[in-house]
Coordinates of C-alpha atoms in Angstrom, one line a residue:
X16 CA 49.1 193.9 84.3
X17 CA 46.7 192.1 86.1
X18 CA 43.6 193.6 84.0
X19 CA 45.8 192.7 81.2
X20 CA 45.9 189.4 82.3
X21 CA 42.6 188.9 82.5
X22 CA 41.4 190.6 79.3
X23 CA 43.3 187.9 77.7
X24 CA 42.0 185.2 79.5
X25 CA 38.4 186.2 78.9
X26 CA 39.5 186.7 75.0
X27 CA 41.5 183.4 75.1
X28 CA 37.7 181.7 76.6
X29 CA 36.1 183.7 74.1
X30 CA 37.8 182.0 71.4
X31 CA 38.5 178.4 72.5
X32 CA 34.5 178.7 72.7
X33 CA 34.0 180.0 69.4
X34 CA 36.2 177.4 68.3
X35 CA 34.4 175.0 69.9
X36 CA 31.3 176.1 68.8
X37 CA 32.4 176.0 65.2
X38 CA 33.8 172.2 65.4
X39 CA 29.9 171.7 66.9
X40 CA 28.8 173.3 63.8
X41 CA 31.1 171.3 61.6
X42 CA 30.3 168.4 63.1
X43 CA 26.5 168.7 62.7
X44 CA 26.8 169.9 58.9
X45 CA 24.7 168.0 55.9
X46 CA 26.0 165.6 54.6
X47 CA 27.4 166.3 51.0
X48 CA 24.8 163.7 49.4
X49 CA 21.1 164.9 49.2
X50 CA 19.4 161.9 50.1
X51 CA 15.8 161.4 49.0
X52 CA 13.7 162.3 51.8
X53 CA 11.3 158.8 50.8
X54 CA 12.2 155.7 48.9
X55 CA 10.1 153.0 47.5
X56 CA 11.1 149.6 48.4
X57 CA 9.7 146.3 46.7
X58 CA 6.0 148.2 46.7
X59 CA 7.0 149.6 51.0
X60 CA 7.7 153.2 50.9
X61 CA 10.6 153.9 53.1
X62 CA 11.5 157.1 55.1
X63 CA 14.5 158.6 55.9
X64 CA 15.3 157.8 59.3
X65 CA 18.7 159.8 59.7
X66 CA 21.9 160.2 57.5
X67 CA 25.5 161.2 58.4
X68 CA 28.9 161.2 57.6
X69 CA 31.6 158.2 58.2
X70 CA 34.7 159.7 59.3
X71 CA 38.1 158.4 59.6
X72 CA 40.6 160.5 62.2
X73 CA 39.5 163.7 59.9
X74 CA 39.1 162.3 57.1
X75 CA 35.5 161.7 55.1
X76 CA 34.9 158.1 54.3
X77 CA 31.2 157.8 52.9
X78 CA 27.9 159.5 53.7
X79 CA 25.1 157.3 54.5
X80 CA 21.5 157.2 54.7
X81 CA 19.2 154.6 56.8
X82 CA 15.7 153.8 55.4
X83 CA 12.9 152.8 57.3
X84 CA 9.5 152.3 57.6
X85 CA 8.8 154.4 60.7
X86 CA 11.1 157.0 62.6
X87 CA 13.4 155.4 65.4
X88 CA 16.0 156.8 67.5
X89 CA 17.6 154.0 69.5
X90 CA 19.3 150.9 68.4
X91 CA 17.0 148.4 70.0
X92 CA 14.1 150.1 68.5
X93 CA 15.7 149.8 65.1
X94 CA 16.5 146.5 65.4
X95 CA 13.2 145.0 66.7
X96 CA 11.5 146.9 64.0
X97 CA 9.8 144.8 61.4
X98 CA 9.5 145.5 57.7
X99 CA 12.2 146.6 54.8
X100 CA 14.9 148.2 55.6
X101 CA 17.7 150.2 53.3
X102 CA 21.2 151.6 54.1
X103 CA 22.4 154.0 51.4
X104 CA 25.8 155.1 50.9
X105 CA 27.7 157.4 49.0
X106 CA 31.7 157.1 48.7
X107 CA 33.3 160.5 49.3
X108 CA 37.2 159.1 48.8
X109 CA 38.7 156.5 46.5
X110 CA 37.4 153.1 48.3
X111 CA 39.4 149.9 47.7
X112 CA 37.1 147.2 47.6
X113 CA 38.8 145.0 49.7
X114 CA 39.0 147.2 52.6
X115 CA 35.7 147.8 52.7
X116 CA 34.9 144.1 52.6
X117 CA 37.3 143.5 55.4
X118 CA 35.9 146.5 57.8
X119 CA 32.4 145.7 57.5
X120 CA 33.5 141.9 58.5
X121 CA 35.3 143.7 61.3
X122 CA 32.3 145.3 62.5
X123 CA 30.2 142.7 62.7
X124 CA 33.0 140.4 64.6
X125 CA 32.6 143.4 66.9
X126 CA 28.7 143.7 67.3
X127 CA 27.9 140.3 67.5
X128 CA 28.8 137.1 69.3
X129 CA 30.3 134.6 67.8
X130 CA 28.1 131.9 67.3
X131 CA 25.7 134.1 65.2
X132 CA 28.9 135.5 62.9
X133 CA 29.7 131.6 62.4
X134 CA 25.8 131.3 62.0
X135 CA 25.9 133.7 58.6
X136 CA 29.0 132.7 57.7
X137 CA 28.1 132.3 54.0
X138 CA 26.0 135.5 54.0
X139 CA 29.2 137.2 55.4
X140 CA 31.4 135.6 52.8
X141 CA 29.2 137.2 50.1
X142 CA 28.5 140.4 51.6
X143 CA 32.8 140.1 51.7
X144 CA 32.8 138.9 47.8
X145 CA 30.4 141.8 46.6
X146 CA 32.9 144.1 47.6
X147 CA 36.0 142.9 47.1
X148 CA 35.1 142.0 43.7
X149 CA 35.3 145.6 42.9
X150 CA 38.6 147.0 42.8
X151 CA 37.5 150.6 44.2
X152 CA 34.9 152.8 44.9
X153 CA 35.3 155.8 43.5
X154 CA 34.0 159.3 44.6
X155 CA 30.6 160.1 44.3
X156 CA 29.7 156.6 43.5
X157 CA 26.8 155.0 45.6
X158 CA 26.1 151.6 46.9
X159 CA 23.3 150.3 49.5
X160 CA 22.0 147.1 51.3
X161 CA 18.7 146.2 51.2
X162 CA 16.5 144.1 53.5
X163 CA 13.1 142.7 52.2
X164 CA 11.5 140.5 55.8
X165 CA 11.5 136.9 53.8
X166 CA 13.8 137.3 51.2
X167 CA 16.9 138.7 52.9
X168 CA 19.3 141.4 52.1
X169 CA 20.1 142.4 48.4
X170 CA 23.6 144.3 48.2
X171 CA 23.8 146.9 45.2
X172 CA 26.6 148.7 43.4
X173 CA 25.6 151.6 41.5
X174 CA 21.8 150.8 42.1
X175 CA 22.6 147.4 40.4
X176 CA 21.5 144.0 42.5
X177 CA 24.7 142.0 43.5
X178 CA 23.3 138.7 43.1
X179 CA 20.1 137.3 45.1
X180 CA 19.2 138.1 48.4
X181 CA 20.8 136.3 51.3
X182 CA 20.7 135.8 54.7
X183 CA 17.6 136.3 57.4
X184 CA 16.8 139.5 59.4
X185 CA 19.0 138.2 62.6
X186 CA 21.6 138.6 59.3
X187 CA 20.5 142.0 58.3
X188 CA 20.7 143.3 62.3
X189 CA 24.1 142.3 61.9
X190 CA 24.9 144.6 59.4
X191 CA 23.6 147.1 60.9
X192 CA 25.2 146.5 64.3
X193 CA 28.5 147.8 62.4
X194 CA 26.9 151.3 63.0
X195 CA 24.5 151.1 65.8
X196 CA 25.8 148.4 67.8
X197 CA 28.2 148.8 71.1
X198 CA 30.9 149.4 69.5
X199 CA 29.9 151.3 66.3
X200 CA 32.4 152.5 63.5
X201 CA 31.9 155.7 63.9
X202 CA 29.8 157.6 67.2
X203 CA 28.3 160.2 65.5
X204 CA 27.5 158.9 62.4
X205 CA 25.2 156.2 65.0
X206 CA 23.7 159.3 66.5
X207 CA 22.7 161.0 63.1
X208 CA 21.6 157.6 61.5
X209 CA 19.1 158.0 64.7
X210 CA 18.2 161.4 64.8
X211 CA 19.9 162.0 67.9
X212 CA 22.3 164.4 66.4
X213 CA 19.5 166.9 66.0
X214 CA 18.2 166.6 69.8

C-alpha cells in the first residue's frame, strides 16, 4: 500500500509538472498576429522590440507589438529612448470602442501622476474620442498609436490616421505606461513587449 501511494504521488507530481510546463508554453506561445520585424515610420526604420497577447481572465483581447529605434529591455530604457515609437494592435475579439477608450484612460491614471494626467487632459480626450467614436473593433481589425518627436502622437484605425497628432513625448510616455508602468494592464504582456519572456 505504501508503495502504491508513493507511486500515485510520484505520478501525480509528474502530471502537475507536465501541466505546469504546458501552461508555461501556452503563455509563451507566439501571437496569432504576424508582426513585421521592421517598420518605416516617416523615414525612420523601427524594429519590433517585442510582441504579446493581452489577456483578461482567460480571454484573449488583442495582440500588441512595440516598435522602437533600438532594442530595450526595461521600462526605464523604453521611456528614456529618443526617437519615433509605434504601438501596433490587432483585435482578437469584438472590442466596443467606448470600452477601449475608458480602459486606456484608466491605465494612464493608474500609472501616471494626477498632475501629468491633468496636463494632458486635451490629448487624453482626443484618445478617448478616437476609439469611442467607433462602435466596435472586430476580430482581425488593427489600430495603432505612433509617436514622432516634435509632432506628437497619431492614432490609427485600420491603417488610417485619425486626425492630426496630439501631445508631446511626456504624453506618449503616459500612453506606454499603460502597458509597461508600475501597474501594467497585463504583466506578461509587458514582459513580452520588452523581450523578457524569451530570457
